[in-house]
Coordinates of C-alpha atoms (C1' of nucleotides) in Angstrom, one line a residue:
Chain Q
X1 CA 198.8 129.9 74.1
X2 CA 201.4 129.3 71.5
X3 CA 201.6 125.8 70.0
X4 CA 203.9 124.7 67.3
X5 CA 204.6 121.4 65.6
X6 CA 207.3 119.5 63.8
X7 CA 205.8 117.2 61.2
X8 CA 208.5 114.9 59.6
X9 CA 207.6 112.2 57.2
X10 CA 209.4 108.9 58.0
X11 CA 210.8 108.4 54.5
X12 CA 214.4 108.9 55.4
X13 CA 216.7 109.9 58.2
X14 CA 216.4 113.2 60.0
X15 CA 218.0 115.7 57.7
X16 CA 220.0 118.8 58.9
X17 CA 217.4 121.1 57.3
X18 CA 214.5 119.5 59.0
X19 CA 216.5 119.3 62.2
X20 CA 216.9 123.0 62.2
X21 CA 213.2 123.5 61.5
X22 CA 212.5 121.3 64.5
X23 CA 214.9 123.3 66.6
X24 CA 213.4 126.7 65.7
X25 CA 209.9 125.4 66.1
X26 CA 210.8 124.0 69.5
X27 CA 212.7 127.0 70.6
X28 CA 209.9 129.3 69.7
X29 CA 207.3 127.3 71.6
X30 CA 209.5 127.0 74.7
X31 CA 210.4 130.7 74.5
X32 CA 206.7 131.6 74.4
X33 CA 205.9 129.2 77.2
X34 CA 203.8 127.2 74.8
X35 CA 203.6 123.6 73.6
X36 CA 205.5 121.7 71.0
X37 CA 203.9 118.9 69.1
X38 CA 205.6 116.0 67.1
X39 CA 203.4 114.6 64.3
X40 CA 204.7 111.8 62.1
X41 CA 203.3 112.3 58.6
X42 CA 203.3 108.7 57.6
X43 CA 200.4 108.6 55.2
X44 CA 202.6 107.8 52.2
X45 CA 202.4 104.0 52.8
X46 CA 204.8 103.3 49.9
X47 CA 207.7 105.3 51.3
X48 CA 207.1 105.5 55.0
X49 CA 209.1 103.1 57.2
X50 CA 209.0 102.4 60.9
X51 CA 212.8 102.2 61.0
X52 CA 212.9 105.8 59.8
X53 CA 210.4 106.9 62.4
X54 CA 212.5 105.3 65.1
X55 CA 215.6 106.9 63.7
X56 CA 214.0 110.3 63.7
X57 CA 212.8 110.0 67.2
X58 CA 216.3 108.9 68.3
X59 CA 217.9 111.8 66.6
X60 CA 215.5 114.4 68.1
X61 CA 216.1 112.8 71.5
X62 CA 219.8 113.0 70.9
X63 CA 219.5 116.7 70.0
X64 CA 217.6 117.3 73.2
X65 CA 214.3 118.2 71.6
X66 CA 211.4 116.9 73.7
X67 CA 207.8 117.2 72.7
X68 CA 204.6 117.6 74.6
X69 CA 202.2 115.8 72.3
X70 CA 202.8 113.0 69.8
X71 CA 200.6 111.9 66.9
X72 CA 200.9 109.5 64.0
X73 CA 198.9 110.5 61.0
X74 CA 198.2 107.0 60.0
X75 CA 196.4 106.4 63.3
X76 CA 194.0 109.3 62.8
X77 CA 191.7 107.1 60.7
X78 CA 188.9 109.0 59.0
X79 CA 189.2 112.2 61.0
X80 CA 189.3 113.8 57.6
X81 CA 186.1 112.4 56.2
X82 CA 183.7 114.7 57.9
X83 CA 185.6 117.8 56.7
X84 CA 185.6 116.6 53.2
X85 CA 181.9 116.1 53.4
X86 CA 181.6 119.6 54.8
X87 CA 183.4 121.1 51.9
X88 CA 181.4 119.0 49.4
X89 CA 178.2 120.2 51.0
X90 CA 179.1 123.8 51.0
X91 CA 180.2 123.6 47.4
X92 CA 183.8 124.4 48.2
X93 CA 184.8 121.1 46.8
X94 CA 183.6 118.8 44.0
X95 CA 184.2 115.4 42.5
X96 CA 186.5 115.4 39.5
X97 CA 186.4 112.5 37.0
X98 CA 189.3 113.6 34.8
X99 CA 191.8 110.8 34.4
X100 CA 195.5 111.2 35.1
X101 CA 196.2 110.8 31.4
X102 CA 193.8 113.6 30.5
X103 CA 195.4 115.9 33.1
X104 CA 198.9 114.9 31.9
X105 CA 197.9 116.1 28.4
X106 CA 196.6 119.4 29.7
X107 CA 199.9 119.9 31.5
X108 CA 201.9 119.2 28.4
X109 CA 199.7 121.5 26.4
X110 CA 200.3 124.3 28.9
X111 CA 204.0 123.6 28.8
X112 CA 204.0 123.9 25.0
X113 CA 202.2 127.2 25.1
X114 CA 204.5 128.5 27.8
X115 CA 201.8 129.3 30.2
X116 CA 201.4 128.4 33.9
X117 CA 199.5 125.2 34.2
X118 CA 196.3 125.1 36.1
X119 CA 193.4 122.6 36.1
X120 CA 190.9 123.4 33.3
X121 CA 188.0 123.1 35.6
X122 CA 186.2 120.7 33.3
X123 CA 184.4 118.9 36.2
X124 CA 183.7 122.2 38.1
X125 CA 180.2 122.5 37.1
X126 CA 179.0 119.0 36.7
X127 CA 175.3 118.7 37.7
X128 CA 174.2 116.4 40.5
X129 CA 172.7 114.1 37.9
X130 CA 175.9 114.0 35.9
X131 CA 177.9 113.2 39.0
X132 CA 175.5 110.4 39.9
X133 CA 175.6 109.0 36.4
X134 CA 179.4 108.9 36.3
X135 CA 179.6 107.3 39.7
X136 CA 177.1 104.7 38.7
X137 CA 179.4 103.9 35.8
X138 CA 182.0 103.2 38.4
X139 CA 184.4 105.9 37.1
X140 CA 187.0 106.7 39.7
X141 CA 187.2 110.3 40.8
X142 CA 189.2 112.7 43.0
X143 CA 187.8 115.6 45.0
X144 CA 189.0 119.0 44.2
X145 CA 188.9 122.2 46.2
X146 CA 187.1 125.0 44.3
X147 CA 189.4 127.9 44.2
X148 CA 187.6 131.2 43.9
X149 CA 188.5 133.0 40.7
X150 CA 190.9 135.9 40.7
X151 CA 191.4 136.1 44.4
X152 CA 194.7 137.1 46.0
X153 CA 195.6 135.4 49.2
X154 CA 197.7 137.6 51.5
X155 CA 199.5 136.7 54.7
X156 CA 202.1 138.3 56.9
X157 CA 204.9 135.8 57.2
X158 CA 206.7 136.1 60.5
X159 CA 210.1 135.7 58.7
X160 CA 209.5 136.8 55.2
X161 CA 207.0 139.6 55.8
X162 CA 204.1 140.4 53.4
X163 CA 203.4 137.7 50.9
X164 CA 200.6 138.0 48.3
X165 CA 199.8 135.2 45.9
X166 CA 197.2 135.2 43.2
X167 CA 195.2 131.9 43.3
X168 CA 194.8 131.9 39.6
X169 CA 198.4 130.7 39.5
X170 CA 197.3 127.2 40.7
X171 CA 193.6 126.7 40.2
X172 CA 191.5 123.9 41.7
X173 CA 193.6 121.3 43.4
X174 CA 193.0 117.8 44.6
X175 CA 192.2 117.2 48.3
X176 CA 191.2 113.6 48.0
X177 CA 192.9 111.0 45.8
X178 CA 191.0 108.5 43.7
X179 CA 191.8 105.8 46.3
X180 CA 190.0 107.9 48.8
X181 CA 193.0 109.1 50.8
X182 CA 193.3 112.8 51.5
X183 CA 196.3 114.8 50.2
X184 CA 198.9 116.6 52.2
X185 CA 197.5 120.1 51.7
X186 CA 194.2 119.1 53.1
X187 CA 195.4 116.8 55.9
X188 CA 197.8 119.3 57.2
X189 CA 195.1 122.0 57.6
X190 CA 192.7 119.6 59.4
X191 CA 195.4 118.3 61.7
X192 CA 196.9 121.7 62.5
X193 CA 193.5 123.1 63.2
X194 CA 192.3 120.2 65.3
X195 CA 195.6 120.2 67.3
X196 CA 195.3 123.9 67.9
X197 CA 198.5 124.8 66.2
X198 CA 198.9 128.6 66.4
X199 CA 202.2 129.0 64.6
X200 CA 203.3 127.0 61.6
X201 CA 207.1 127.0 61.4
X202 CA 208.4 125.2 58.3
X203 CA 210.7 125.5 55.4
X204 CA 210.2 128.1 52.7
X205 CA 209.6 125.4 50.2
X206 CA 206.1 125.4 51.6
X207 CA 205.3 129.0 50.7
X208 CA 203.5 128.0 47.5
X209 CA 201.3 125.6 49.5
X210 CA 200.3 128.3 52.0
X211 CA 197.6 130.1 50.0
X212 CA 195.9 126.7 49.3
X213 CA 195.9 125.9 52.9
X214 CA 194.6 129.3 53.9
X215 CA 191.7 128.9 51.5
X216 CA 190.9 125.5 53.2
X217 CA 191.1 127.0 56.7
X218 CA 188.6 129.7 55.7
X219 CA 186.3 127.3 53.9
X220 CA 186.2 125.1 57.0
X221 CA 185.7 128.0 59.3
X222 CA 189.0 127.4 61.2
X223 CA 191.2 130.2 62.5
X224 CA 194.2 130.7 60.3
X225 CA 197.5 130.2 62.2
X226 CA 200.5 132.5 61.8
X227 CA 203.2 131.3 59.4
X228 CA 206.9 131.4 59.7
X229 CA 208.8 130.2 56.6
X230 CA 212.4 129.5 57.2
X231 CA 215.0 129.9 54.4
X232 CA 216.4 126.7 53.2
X233 CA 219.9 125.4 54.0
X234 CA 222.2 125.2 51.0
X235 CA 225.1 122.9 50.2
X236 CA 228.6 124.2 49.3
X237 CA 227.4 124.4 45.7
X238 CA 224.5 126.7 46.7
X239 CA 221.8 124.2 45.8
X240 CA 219.4 123.0 48.4
X241 CA 221.2 120.7 50.9
X242 CA 220.3 117.1 49.9
X243 CA 221.6 113.5 50.0
X244 CA 223.8 114.4 47.1
X245 CA 225.9 116.6 49.3
X246 CA 226.7 113.6 51.6
X247 CA 226.7 113.7 55.4
X248 CA 223.5 115.6 55.7
X249 CA 221.7 113.3 58.2
X250 CA 221.8 114.0 61.9
X251 CA 222.6 110.3 62.4
X252 CA 225.8 110.7 60.4
X253 CA 227.0 113.4 62.8
X254 CA 225.9 111.4 65.8
X255 CA 227.9 108.4 64.6
X256 CA 230.9 110.5 63.7
X257 CA 231.0 111.6 67.3
X258 CA 230.1 115.3 67.1
X259 CA 228.8 116.8 70.3
X260 CA 225.0 117.1 70.0
X261 CA 224.8 120.4 71.8
X262 CA 227.3 121.8 69.3
X263 CA 225.1 120.6 66.4
X264 CA 222.1 122.2 68.0
X265 CA 224.0 125.4 68.7
X266 CA 225.5 125.5 65.2
X267 CA 222.2 124.8 63.4
X268 CA 220.7 127.7 65.4
X269 CA 223.3 130.1 64.0
X270 CA 222.4 129.1 60.4
X271 CA 219.8 131.7 59.7
X272 CA 219.4 133.1 63.2
X273 CA 221.6 135.4 65.2
X274 CA 221.2 136.8 68.7
X275 CA 220.3 140.5 69.0
X276 CA 223.0 142.9 70.1
X277 CA 225.7 140.2 70.7
X278 CA 228.7 138.7 69.1
X279 CA 228.4 135.5 71.2
X280 CA 228.1 132.2 69.4
X281 CA 228.2 129.6 72.1
X282 CA 224.8 129.2 73.7
X283 CA 223.3 126.4 75.8
X284 CA 219.8 125.2 75.0
X285 CA 218.4 127.0 78.0
X286 CA 220.0 130.3 76.9
X287 CA 218.6 129.9 73.4
X288 CA 215.1 129.3 74.8
X289 CA 215.5 132.5 76.7
X290 CA 216.6 134.7 73.8
X291 CA 215.3 133.1 70.6
X292 CA 212.8 135.1 68.6
X293 CA 211.4 134.4 65.1
X294 CA 212.0 138.1 64.2
X295 CA 215.7 137.6 64.4
X296 CA 215.7 134.9 61.7
X297 CA 217.5 136.0 58.6
X298 CA 215.4 135.7 55.5
X299 CA 218.1 134.6 53.0
X300 CA 219.3 131.0 52.6
X301 CA 222.4 129.9 54.4
X302 CA 225.2 127.6 53.2
X303 CA 226.0 124.7 55.6
X304 CA 229.7 124.9 56.7
X305 CA 231.1 121.7 58.1
X306 CA 234.4 123.3 59.2
X307 CA 232.6 125.6 61.6
X308 CA 230.5 122.8 63.0
X309 CA 233.6 120.8 63.6
X310 CA 235.3 123.7 65.3
X311 CA 232.2 124.2 67.5
X312 CA 232.1 120.6 68.4
X313 CA 235.7 121.0 69.6
X314 CA 234.7 124.1 71.7
X315 CA 232.1 122.0 73.5
X316 CA 234.7 119.2 74.2
X317 CA 237.4 121.4 75.5
X318 CA 235.5 124.3 77.1
X319 CA 231.8 123.6 77.7
X320 CA 231.4 119.9 78.8
X321 CA 233.0 118.7 82.0
X322 CA 235.8 116.1 81.8
X323 CA 233.3 113.6 83.3
X324 CA 230.8 114.3 80.6
X325 CA 233.4 114.0 77.8
X326 CA 234.5 110.7 79.3
X327 CA 231.0 109.3 79.6
X328 CA 230.2 110.1 76.0
X329 CA 233.6 109.0 74.7
X330 CA 233.7 105.6 76.3
X331 CA 231.3 103.8 73.8
X332 CA 233.5 105.1 70.9
X333 CA 236.7 103.8 72.6
X334 CA 235.1 100.4 73.4
X335 CA 233.8 100.1 69.8
X336 CA 237.4 100.6 68.6
X337 CA 238.4 97.7 70.9
X338 CA 240.2 99.7 73.5
X339 CA 240.0 98.4 77.1
X340 CA 238.9 101.5 79.0
X341 CA 238.8 102.3 82.7
X342 CA 236.9 105.4 83.5
X343 CA 239.2 106.9 86.1
X344 CA 242.2 106.4 83.8
X345 CA 240.3 108.0 80.9
X346 CA 239.4 111.0 83.0
X347 CA 243.0 111.6 83.9
X348 CA 244.0 111.2 80.2
X349 CA 241.3 113.7 79.1
X350 CA 242.4 116.2 81.7
X351 CA 245.4 116.8 79.5
X352 CA 244.2 115.8 76.1
X353 CA 240.7 117.0 75.5
X354 CA 241.9 120.1 73.8
X355 CA 243.4 118.1 71.0
X356 CA 240.3 116.8 69.2
X357 CA 237.0 118.0 67.9
X358 CA 234.9 114.9 67.8
X359 CA 234.8 111.6 69.6
X360 CA 235.9 109.6 66.6
X361 CA 238.9 111.8 66.3
X362 CA 239.6 111.2 69.9
X363 CA 239.7 107.4 69.2
X364 CA 242.7 108.0 66.9
X365 CA 244.3 110.7 69.0
X366 CA 244.2 108.7 72.3
X367 CA 245.2 105.4 70.8
X368 CA 248.7 105.5 72.4
X369 CA 247.1 105.6 75.9
X370 CA 245.2 102.4 75.3
X371 CA 247.0 100.3 72.7
X372 CA 250.5 98.9 73.0
X373 CA 250.6 97.5 69.4
X374 CA 251.5 99.9 66.6
X375 CA 253.7 100.0 63.5
X376 CA 256.8 102.2 63.3
X377 CA 257.4 103.6 59.8
X378 CA 260.8 102.8 58.3
X379 CA 261.7 106.5 58.1
X380 CA 261.1 106.8 61.9
X381 CA 263.0 103.6 62.6
X382 CA 265.9 105.1 60.5
X383 CA 265.8 108.2 62.7
X384 CA 266.1 106.1 65.8
X385 CA 269.2 104.6 64.4
X386 CA 270.7 108.0 63.6
X387 CA 270.1 109.3 67.1
X388 CA 271.7 107.9 70.2
X389 CA 268.4 106.2 70.7
X390 CA 269.7 102.9 72.0
X391 CA 271.5 104.5 74.9
X392 CA 268.6 106.9 75.6
X393 CA 266.0 104.1 75.7
X394 CA 268.2 101.8 77.8
X395 CA 268.8 104.6 80.3
X396 CA 265.1 105.5 80.2
X397 CA 264.0 101.9 80.7
X398 CA 266.3 101.3 83.7
X399 CA 265.0 104.5 85.4
X400 CA 261.4 103.6 84.8
X401 CA 261.8 100.1 86.0
X402 CA 263.1 101.4 89.2
X403 CA 260.5 104.2 89.7
X404 CA 258.1 105.3 87.1
X405 CA 257.5 109.1 87.0
X406 CA 254.0 109.9 88.1
X407 CA 253.5 113.4 86.6
X408 CA 254.9 115.6 83.9
X409 CA 257.3 117.3 86.2
X410 CA 259.0 114.0 87.1
X411 CA 259.1 113.1 83.4
X412 CA 260.9 116.3 82.6
X413 CA 263.3 115.8 85.4
X414 CA 264.0 112.4 84.1
X415 CA 264.7 113.7 80.7
X416 CA 267.2 116.2 82.1
X417 CA 269.0 113.4 83.9
X418 CA 269.4 111.5 80.7
X419 CA 270.4 114.6 78.9
X420 CA 273.2 115.2 81.4
X421 CA 274.4 111.7 81.6
X422 CA 274.5 111.0 77.8
X423 CA 275.3 114.5 76.6
X424 CA 272.4 114.6 74.1
X425 CA 270.1 117.4 73.1
X426 CA 266.6 117.5 74.7
X427 CA 265.0 117.2 71.3
X428 CA 266.8 114.0 70.6
X429 CA 265.4 112.5 73.8
X430 CA 261.9 113.6 73.1
X431 CA 261.9 112.4 69.5
X432 CA 263.3 109.1 70.5
X433 CA 260.7 108.5 73.2
X434 CA 257.9 109.7 71.0
X435 CA 258.8 107.3 68.2
X436 CA 259.4 104.4 70.6
X437 CA 256.2 105.0 72.5
X438 CA 253.8 105.9 69.7
X439 CA 255.5 105.0 66.4
X440 CA 255.0 108.5 65.2
X441 CA 256.4 112.0 65.4
X442 CA 253.2 113.8 66.1
X443 CA 250.4 113.5 68.6
X444 CA 249.7 114.2 72.3
X445 CA 252.3 115.4 74.7
X446 CA 254.7 112.7 75.3
X447 CA 255.4 113.7 78.9
X448 CA 251.7 113.2 79.6
X449 CA 251.8 109.8 78.0
X450 CA 254.8 108.7 80.0
X451 CA 253.2 110.1 83.2
X452 CA 249.9 108.3 82.7
X453 CA 250.8 105.1 80.9
X454 CA 251.2 102.1 83.2
X455 CA 254.7 100.9 83.8
X456 CA 254.0 97.6 82.0
X457 CA 253.1 99.3 78.8
X458 CA 256.0 101.6 79.0
X459 CA 258.6 98.9 79.3
X460 CA 256.9 96.6 76.8
X461 CA 257.1 99.3 74.2
X462 CA 260.6 100.3 75.0
X463 CA 262.0 96.8 75.0
X464 CA 260.3 96.0 71.7
X465 CA 262.1 98.9 70.1
X466 CA 265.4 98.1 71.8
X467 CA 265.2 94.7 70.2
X468 CA 264.7 96.1 66.8
X469 CA 267.5 98.7 66.8
X470 CA 270.2 96.8 68.7
Chain C
rG1 C1' 208.1 129.2 30.6
rC2 C1' 205.1 131.0 34.8
rC3 C1' 204.7 132.2 40.2
rC4 C1' 207.1 133.2 44.8
rC5 C1' 211.5 134.3 47.9
rC6 C1' 216.4 136.3 48.5
rA7 C1' 221.1 139.4 47.7
rU8 C1' 227.3 142.6 53.2
rC9 C1' 234.3 139.2 53.4
rG10 C1' 235.3 132.2 50.5
rU11 C1' 231.3 130.7 54.4
rC12 C1' 227.8 132.1 58.8
rU13 C1' 226.5 136.9 60.1
rA14 C1' 226.1 142.4 62.7
rG15 C1' 224.6 146.9 60.7
rC16 C1' 219.2 148.0 57.0
rC17 C1' 213.0 148.9 59.8
rU18 C1' 214.1 154.5 62.6
rG19 C1' 219.7 157.2 56.3
rG20 C1' 225.2 160.5 59.0
rC21 C1' 228.3 157.2 65.0
rC22 C1' 230.6 152.2 58.9
rU23 C1' 237.7 154.1 57.7
rA24 C1' 231.6 148.2 57.5
rG25 C1' 232.1 144.8 63.5
rG26 C1' 232.3 139.5 65.0
rA27 C1' 233.0 134.1 64.0
rC28 C1' 234.8 129.7 60.9
rG29 C1' 238.4 128.9 57.3
rC30 C1' 243.0 130.9 55.2
rC31 C1' 248.1 133.5 55.7
rG32 C1' 252.1 135.2 59.2
rG33 C1' 254.1 135.3 64.2
rC34 C1' 254.5 133.8 69.4
rC35 C1' 254.2 129.5 72.8
rU36 C1' 256.6 124.5 72.3
rU37 C1' 259.7 117.9 72.5
rU38 C1' 255.9 117.1 67.6
rC39 C1' 250.6 117.8 66.1
rA40 C1' 247.0 120.4 68.2
rC41 C1' 245.2 124.1 71.9
rG42 C1' 246.0 129.1 73.2
rC43 C1' 247.6 134.2 72.2
rC44 C1' 248.9 138.3 68.7
rG45 C1' 248.7 140.2 63.8
rG46 C1' 247.0 140.1 58.5
rA47 C1' 244.4 139.5 53.7
rA48 C1' 239.2 139.3 52.7
rA49 C1' 232.6 142.1 51.5
rC50 C1' 228.1 146.4 50.9
rG51 C1' 226.4 142.4 42.9
rC52 C1' 225.5 146.3 38.8
rG53 C1' 222.9 150.7 37.0
rG54 C1' 219.6 154.5 37.9
rG55 C1' 217.0 157.6 41.2
rU56 C1' 215.5 160.2 46.3
rU57 C1' 218.8 163.1 49.7
rC58 C1' 223.4 167.9 51.9
rG59 C1' 224.5 162.7 52.8
rA60 C1' 222.7 155.6 51.2
rA61 C1' 225.3 149.2 52.9
rU62 C1' 220.8 151.4 54.8
rC63 C1' 214.8 154.3 51.2
rC64 C1' 212.7 153.6 45.7
rC65 C1' 213.0 151.5 40.6
rG66 C1' 215.3 148.4 37.0
rC67 C1' 218.9 144.7 35.8
rU68 C1' 221.8 140.6 37.0
rG69 C1' 222.6 136.6 39.9
rG70 C1' 221.0 132.7 43.4
rG71 C1' 217.2 129.8 45.6
rG72 C1' 212.3 127.6 46.0
rG73 C1' 207.7 126.1 43.8
rU74 C1' 205.1 124.6 39.5
rG75 C1' 202.0 116.5 41.5
rC76 C1' 196.1 112.1 42.7
rC77 C1' 204.8 113.6 47.3
rA78 C1' 205.2 115.5 51.9

RNA sequence: GCCCCCAUCGUCUAGCCUGGCCUAGGACGCCGGCCUUUCACGCCGGAAACGCGGGUUCGAAUCCCGCUGGGGGUGCCA
């Protein structure tokens, strides 16, 4: 059975790149009828924070990625100890007493000579006696994996295809630090093997690690999983997407009021495309159905905020129901201090949801439906004075006081009445009402606003303007 | 420097494996028009790409080589 995992380290918020990795990994597992594991890699005690772990969980949940098994690396104790011993016994690993200063010097030396750095192997052939001696002296040591000379590790990457790397490029590497803690390359192998991971789906920045890990798998007698290395996501400047680019955390998009399904959908289209189809809007279920690793593009993709924004809008106006949009929008409206009633909001959305792409944009856009207080710019006030606004508004007010129009048809009829009676152009009426009711010349349909706004708000706003221009 | 990966409109991509159906398709964005009480939405139309050079072949975006360009890695981080 297929089993994949997503293994974030809680050293920051969930990043768009990692989110996409999680999505692909999740989709592949579900598509194959397999299991998806979430493993928090929190062994870096310095940088790992519980707040980040909580935030990552929240973001995954928001995206609709659910996991079947959960692990926290810090709670796995000395699971790794026995495997280190095994490697030590088999001679695949050995203690190394070189100090960081010595190694640093070797590295600089290599740099100067312009050759690829690799560990000199000085402690490679220490005799048992020498090792005991050094340990008795209390010298600290690391444990290195003995990399067989001249070997070429080959694997068939599910995305990149055939990859061959000569191990001489890196040389013996550390698997246990001098403080006794195991390093990433070692832990990841033991964990993946013990958890039965069959397919490792991760970013292509891990390609250089893969041969090291394959060597460990083999030395430990574990089955080597299949690998799928995803191309990285780039920023507008074509460098790897990072904090520098701003707005790269899932959290930022959640708080900005993007539709989560749209982010999920958009991220899928970054580096993957459906076979034989021009479609772009897919539900999670549909994606589970059609997603295949083989359809992943092997070149890096630039993240495009505009398209994500557009897609969020598509979800708001075409995919989600009015009820659903209302439900998700309410917290944003309340945060902005609006007094919201669900039934009223739903009626408003019926007519307005095609005019915004995110919930925070909706807060601005729908303001006239909820807030009676607003400023009118001088230029608009000037326009009111130029038009026959006083007459229009007085007439409008008296009609509304008597019987407020309940739908856009009635509003239009009312406008015609005023037009006939005062002999003014329709445009003049609409512009006057728009400025008087919203303080601006652009925004949602003014007929809708009049039809839906309570009578009280309507007359309050009109009277206020009447006072100012009389 | 060394190692690895990648290369179709500005961006995401289809096509490439299994050469001819490609006058290179779709989407975002952009430009123009329509709709209209404004802004949006929607609809119609447009500009816009096979990085370069060699091969192979009757024929190459598609196969091969080189160059160039971009990305990643080069830790007792993950």
